[in-house]
Short mmCIF file of C-alpha atoms (C1' of nucleotides) in Angstrom, two decimals:
data_model
loop_
_atom_site.label_atom_id
_atom_site.label_comp_id
_atom_site.label_asym_id
_atom_site.label_seq_id
_atom_site.Cartn_x
_atom_site.Cartn_y
_atom_site.Cartn_z
CA MET A 11 -103.98 27.40 19.38
CA PRO A 12 -106.59 26.10 22.00
CA GLU A 13 -105.24 25.71 24.93
CA LEU A 14 -106.92 27.24 28.12
CA PRO A 15 -106.15 30.98 27.21
CA ASP A 16 -107.47 30.45 23.50
CA VAL A 17 -110.70 28.96 24.52
CA GLU A 18 -111.36 31.37 27.16
CA THR A 19 -110.89 34.10 24.37
CA MET A 20 -113.07 31.78 22.39
CA ARG A 21 -115.93 31.79 25.11
CA ARG A 22 -115.53 35.58 25.60
CA TYR A 23 -115.96 36.15 21.74
CA LEU A 24 -118.96 33.73 21.68
CA GLU A 25 -120.59 35.42 24.56
CA ARG A 26 -120.06 38.97 22.75
CA GLU A 27 -121.25 37.80 19.40
CA ALA A 28 -124.06 35.29 19.78
CA LEU A 29 -125.36 35.45 23.12
CA ARG A 30 -129.26 35.76 23.00
CA SER A 31 -129.10 34.76 19.17
CA ARG A 32 -131.31 32.40 18.12
CA ILE A 33 -130.20 29.43 16.13
CA VAL A 34 -132.43 29.25 12.82
CA ARG A 35 -130.90 26.23 11.51
CA ILE A 36 -127.81 24.07 11.47
CA ASP A 37 -125.78 22.78 8.57
CA VAL A 38 -123.14 19.85 9.22
CA LEU A 39 -120.76 20.61 6.34
CA ASP A 40 -118.39 17.60 7.76
CA ARG A 41 -119.97 15.24 9.98
CA ARG A 42 -116.87 13.81 11.08
CA GLU A 43 -116.49 16.79 13.59
CA LEU A 44 -119.69 15.22 15.19
CA ARG A 45 -117.90 12.29 16.33
CA GLY A 46 -120.65 9.63 15.47
CA LEU A 47 -123.52 11.89 16.70
CA PRO A 48 -125.93 12.19 13.73
CA PRO A 49 -126.55 15.51 12.15
CA ALA A 50 -130.27 15.24 12.38
CA GLU A 51 -130.05 14.59 16.19
CA LEU A 52 -127.84 17.71 16.62
CA ALA A 53 -130.15 19.70 14.59
CA ALA A 54 -133.05 18.61 16.43
CA GLU A 55 -131.54 19.73 19.76
CA VAL A 56 -130.36 23.13 18.74
CA GLU A 57 -132.80 24.34 16.02
CA GLY A 58 -134.79 26.94 17.07
CA LYS A 59 -133.08 27.43 20.60
CA ARG A 60 -131.51 30.88 21.72
CA PHE A 61 -127.96 30.96 23.40
CA SER A 62 -128.41 32.05 27.19
CA SER A 63 -125.03 31.74 28.81
CA THR A 64 -121.43 30.15 28.41
CA ALA A 65 -118.85 27.97 30.36
CA ARG A 66 -115.81 26.53 29.97
CA HIS A 67 -113.80 23.88 31.72
CA GLY A 68 -110.21 23.48 30.82
CA LYS A 69 -110.34 23.06 26.94
CA TRP A 70 -113.93 22.23 26.75
CA LEU A 71 -116.34 25.34 25.64
CA PHE A 72 -120.00 25.17 26.61
CA ALA A 73 -123.02 27.05 25.39
CA ARG A 74 -126.05 26.92 27.30
CA MET A 75 -129.21 27.11 25.00
CA ASP A 76 -132.67 28.05 26.67
CA GLN A 77 -134.91 24.91 27.19
CA ALA A 78 -132.48 22.59 25.83
CA PRO A 79 -128.99 20.53 26.80
CA TRP A 80 -125.67 22.49 26.38
CA LEU A 81 -123.92 22.98 23.21
CA LEU A 82 -120.45 21.44 23.47
CA MET A 83 -116.94 22.20 21.45
CA HIS A 84 -113.73 21.11 21.79
CA PHE A 85 -111.03 22.79 19.51
CA GLY A 86 -108.66 19.98 19.05
CA MET A 87 -105.33 21.60 17.58
CA THR A 88 -106.88 23.75 14.86
CA GLY A 89 -110.33 24.68 15.89
CA SER A 90 -111.90 27.92 16.19
CA ILE A 91 -115.10 29.98 15.92
CA THR A 92 -115.93 33.07 14.09
CA VAL A 93 -119.35 35.21 13.33
CA THR A 94 -119.77 36.40 9.96
CA PRO A 95 -122.68 37.98 7.85
CA ALA A 96 -124.75 35.45 6.32
CA ASP A 97 -124.24 36.83 2.91
CA GLU A 98 -120.57 36.23 3.37
CA PRO A 99 -118.79 32.96 1.81
CA PRO A 100 -117.83 30.44 4.47
CA PRO A 101 -114.57 30.86 5.90
CA ALA A 102 -111.71 28.19 5.19
CA HIS A 103 -112.21 24.74 7.10
CA ALA A 104 -115.77 25.72 7.98
CA ARG A 105 -117.04 22.19 9.36
CA VAL A 106 -120.38 23.25 10.94
CA ALA A 107 -122.70 26.29 10.45
CA PHE A 108 -124.97 27.77 12.90
CA ARG A 109 -127.24 29.81 10.89
CA LEU A 110 -128.52 32.53 13.50
CA ASP A 111 -131.12 35.30 13.28
CA GLU A 112 -130.39 38.77 12.32
CA ASP A 113 -128.77 37.18 9.11
CA ARG A 114 -125.49 35.81 10.86
CA VAL A 115 -123.77 32.68 11.12
CA LEU A 116 -121.44 31.30 13.68
CA TYR A 117 -118.90 28.84 11.87
CA PHE A 118 -117.17 26.20 13.67
CA ARG A 119 -113.93 25.76 11.83
CA ASP A 120 -111.01 22.85 12.30
CA GLN A 121 -108.48 22.25 9.72
CA ARG A 122 -107.48 18.87 11.03
CA ILE A 123 -110.82 17.77 12.38
CA PHE A 124 -109.62 16.93 15.83
CA GLY A 125 -112.27 18.92 17.38
CA ARG A 126 -115.53 18.06 18.47
CA VAL A 127 -119.20 19.60 18.14
CA GLY A 128 -122.19 17.86 20.57
CA VAL A 129 -124.58 18.45 23.17
CA VAL A 130 -124.40 17.53 26.75
CA ASP A 131 -126.75 17.70 29.48
CA ASP A 132 -124.65 19.08 32.18
CA PRO A 133 -121.18 20.42 31.96
CA ASP A 134 -120.14 19.41 35.29
CA ALA A 135 -121.39 16.05 34.97
CA PHE A 136 -119.87 15.81 31.56
CA ALA A 137 -116.21 16.95 33.31
CA ALA A 138 -116.54 14.49 35.98
CA ASN A 139 -117.44 11.56 33.64
CA LYS A 140 -114.31 12.55 31.49
CA HIS A 141 -112.36 12.61 34.85
CA LEU A 142 -111.17 16.15 34.10
CA GLY A 143 -109.44 17.94 36.85
CA PRO A 144 -110.48 21.22 38.14
CA ASP A 145 -110.17 24.10 35.46
CA ALA A 146 -106.68 25.81 36.01
CA LEU A 147 -108.44 29.13 36.72
CA ASP A 148 -110.90 27.98 39.08
CA PRO A 149 -110.86 30.14 42.14
CA THR A 150 -111.85 27.11 44.65
CA LEU A 151 -108.40 25.59 43.11
CA THR A 152 -105.69 26.87 45.91
CA GLU A 153 -102.04 26.80 46.48
CA SER A 154 -102.89 24.52 49.24
CA SER A 155 -105.25 22.27 47.31
CA PHE A 156 -102.83 22.37 44.06
CA ALA A 157 -100.09 21.07 46.48
CA GLU A 158 -102.20 18.26 47.60
CA ARG A 159 -103.21 17.14 44.40
CA LEU A 160 -99.36 17.31 42.96
CA ALA A 161 -98.37 15.03 46.37
CA SER A 162 -100.17 12.06 44.74
CA ARG A 163 -98.50 12.17 41.57
CA THR A 164 -95.06 10.68 40.42
CA GLY A 165 -93.01 10.94 37.34
CA PRO A 166 -91.97 14.16 34.74
CA LEU A 167 -93.58 17.39 35.87
CA LYS A 168 -94.19 17.90 31.91
CA GLY A 169 -96.65 14.64 31.82
CA VAL A 170 -98.22 15.93 35.06
CA LEU A 171 -99.01 19.10 33.78
CA LEU A 172 -100.45 17.93 30.45
CA ASP A 173 -102.56 15.49 32.33
CA GLN A 174 -106.12 16.79 31.94
CA ARG A 175 -107.17 14.86 35.04
CA PHE A 176 -104.46 16.65 37.33
CA VAL A 177 -105.58 19.99 35.92
CA ALA A 178 -107.64 20.98 33.04
CA GLY A 179 -106.47 23.41 30.61
CA LEU A 180 -102.85 23.39 30.16
CA GLY A 181 -101.20 22.01 26.59
CA ASN A 182 -97.70 21.71 25.23
CA ILE A 183 -97.11 25.26 24.79
CA TYR A 184 -98.49 26.61 28.08
CA ALA A 185 -97.16 23.87 30.20
CA ASP A 186 -93.41 24.94 29.13
CA GLU A 187 -94.06 28.30 29.89
CA VAL A 188 -95.26 27.52 33.57
CA CYS A 189 -92.13 25.53 33.95
CA HIS A 190 -89.96 28.22 32.86
CA GLU A 191 -91.71 30.97 34.91
CA ALA A 192 -91.32 28.65 37.99
CA ARG A 193 -87.61 27.80 37.24
CA ILE A 194 -88.00 24.29 37.20
CA GLY A 195 -86.92 21.62 34.58
CA PRO A 196 -89.87 20.30 32.80
CA LEU A 197 -88.77 16.55 33.04
CA SER A 198 -88.03 17.00 36.78
CA ARG A 199 -89.86 14.63 38.73
CA VAL A 200 -92.48 15.92 40.87
CA GLU A 201 -91.70 13.75 43.92
CA HIS A 202 -88.63 15.33 43.79
CA LEU A 203 -90.01 19.25 44.15
CA GLY A 204 -89.96 20.91 47.55
CA PRO A 205 -92.63 22.85 49.05
CA GLU A 206 -91.25 26.28 47.73
CA GLN A 207 -91.23 24.81 43.92
CA ARG A 208 -94.86 23.44 44.78
CA ARG A 209 -95.84 26.86 45.24
CA ALA A 210 -93.98 28.35 42.62
CA LEU A 211 -95.51 26.53 40.11
CA PHE A 212 -99.12 27.18 41.27
CA ARG A 213 -98.33 30.84 40.84
CA ALA A 214 -96.51 30.39 37.68
CA MET A 215 -99.55 28.38 36.26
CA ARG A 216 -101.84 31.17 37.29
CA ASP A 217 -99.81 34.25 36.29
CA VAL A 218 -99.18 32.56 32.91
CA LEU A 219 -102.95 31.70 32.04
CA CYS A 220 -104.04 34.99 33.16
CA THR A 221 -101.53 36.90 31.43
CA ALA A 222 -102.16 35.00 28.26
CA VAL A 223 -105.93 35.64 28.77
CA ARG A 224 -105.45 39.29 29.17
CA TYR A 225 -103.49 39.35 25.80
CA GLU A 226 -106.14 37.23 24.30
CA ALA A 227 -103.86 34.19 23.75
CA VAL A 228 -102.06 36.56 20.77
CA SER A 229 -98.57 35.23 21.18
CA SER A 230 -96.98 38.20 19.90
CA ARG A 231 -98.44 40.24 22.58
CA PHE A 232 -97.10 38.04 25.21
CA PRO A 233 -93.97 39.77 27.78
CA GLU A 234 -90.52 39.26 26.30
CA SER A 235 -89.48 37.37 29.06
CA TRP A 236 -91.53 34.34 27.92
CA LEU A 237 -89.98 31.39 26.52
CA THR A 238 -93.03 30.54 23.78
CA ARG A 239 -91.45 32.86 21.21
CA GLU A 240 -87.96 30.94 21.32
CA ARG A 241 -89.68 27.81 20.62
CA ARG A 242 -86.88 26.75 17.98
CA PRO A 243 -83.80 24.66 18.03
CA ASP A 244 -81.59 27.80 17.92
CA GLY A 245 -84.00 29.67 20.68
CA VAL A 246 -82.17 31.63 23.23
CA CYS A 247 -83.51 31.95 27.19
CA PRO A 248 -85.19 35.56 27.11
CA GLY A 249 -83.79 35.76 31.00
CA CYS A 250 -80.36 34.40 30.79
CA GLY A 251 -79.49 34.39 26.98
CA ASP A 252 -78.11 30.93 27.14
CA GLY A 253 -79.34 28.42 24.37
CA ILE A 254 -82.35 26.48 25.16
CA ALA A 255 -82.65 22.77 25.48
CA ARG A 256 -85.19 20.69 23.33
CA SER A 257 -86.39 16.94 23.91
CA ARG A 258 -88.98 14.80 22.56
CA PHE A 259 -91.45 13.96 25.48
CA GLN A 260 -94.61 12.05 24.69
CA GLY A 261 -94.17 12.62 21.02
CA ARG A 262 -93.94 16.11 21.07
CA TYR A 263 -91.11 18.42 21.80
CA THR A 264 -90.35 20.33 24.93
CA TYR A 265 -88.21 23.26 25.44
CA TRP A 266 -86.39 24.69 28.36
CA CYS A 267 -83.37 26.77 29.46
CA PRO A 268 -81.13 24.24 31.40
CA SER A 269 -79.21 27.11 33.02
CA CYS A 270 -82.64 28.73 34.53
CA GLN A 271 -84.51 25.73 34.99
CA PRO A 272 -82.62 22.91 36.88
CA THR A 273 -83.97 19.14 36.44
CA LEU A 274 -84.55 17.95 40.18
"C1'" DT B 730 -90.27 14.65 -0.12
"C1'" DT B 731 -90.19 14.70 5.01
"C1'" DC B 732 -90.68 16.89 9.06
"C1'" DC B 733 -93.86 19.15 11.85
"C1'" DA B 734 -97.87 21.31 14.38
"C1'" DT B 735 -101.14 24.43 20.61
"C1'" DG B 736 -105.10 17.69 21.43
"C1'" DT B 737 -106.99 12.94 22.70
"C1'" DT B 738 -107.45 8.24 22.70
"C1'" DC B 739 -106.10 3.50 22.43
"C1'" DC B 740 -102.48 -0.10 22.18
"C1'" DG B 741 -98.30 -2.70 23.55
"C1'" DC B 742 -94.69 -3.19 26.32
"C1'" DA B 743 -92.26 -3.02 30.58
"C1'" DT C 1436 -101.94 -2.95 38.04
"C1'" DT C 1437 -99.62 1.46 36.80
"C1'" DG C 1438 -96.87 4.11 33.83
"C1'" DC C 1439 -95.00 5.31 29.57
"C1'" DG C 1440 -94.08 5.68 24.59
"C1'" DG C 1441 -95.61 5.58 20.30
"C1'" DA C 1442 -99.01 5.52 17.01
"C1'" DA C 1443 -103.33 7.08 14.84
"C1'" DC C 1444 -106.65 10.40 13.95
"C1'" DA C 1445 -106.42 14.14 9.31
"C1'" DT C 1446 -104.55 18.29 6.95
"C1'" DG C 1447 -101.34 21.68 5.12
"C1'" DG C 1448 -97.39 24.66 5.57
"C1'" DA C 1449 -92.08 25.07 5.69
#
DNA sequence: TTCCATGTTCCGCA
DNA sequence: TTGCGGAACATGGA
């Protein structure tokens, strides 16, 4: 599930469950999750350390450890975290186990192993190095600075929204939802958007993401006006009842309502 | 058996 | 040079 709202929900979960916990030992159950970082190096960095704060940039989650670098996590398509009592068996697809004090374990789970666990000295420097754009919920990202960033872009809107260098945090599902709420066809070329549509996009992005975070990214709780639950070939627009369109874009499906969301 | 899946990265082709 | 599409990565459910 991991787009911005999912990762933010996990950040808050980590903060609730593991802040100030000490990492007694780390067990790397599948080293592929480390993307080449030797398990012994990760262990040397985190064992004995205590979680002191958390941060998030787009889909990247960071957990600060005292007197140490930051733990970094990316959840790929299927990653998640869960904290369980130490005497329970590991959950399915557990890849890395952080054994905490007070007999608890923080598991990094990831069925498809597209995620990543690592360490980084400074989240901001990491984001800059990756050329990530501002986090989509960053308060310093305003309607006007968003419009400015948009002005330097061309091509299909969907592609711009998915580009983490433009704004970090949107993925396939929420990019479609933002286009739907803004009433703009996702295949519209951004250079054809007017000022009012650019503002509408920014507001839709903020509203969609804040709402999803409020509902802890559980799609069954999302407003009935949302397109998300209609993501299937015979889905209908919750606004007008017309059939929704589906098209392949960059190897994945894009859904929209041709009646409510004209292509510009 | 085939297709599909909320992400990122790389390669080849305009 | 830039942008775009597609494939690869790996797994499992429908």
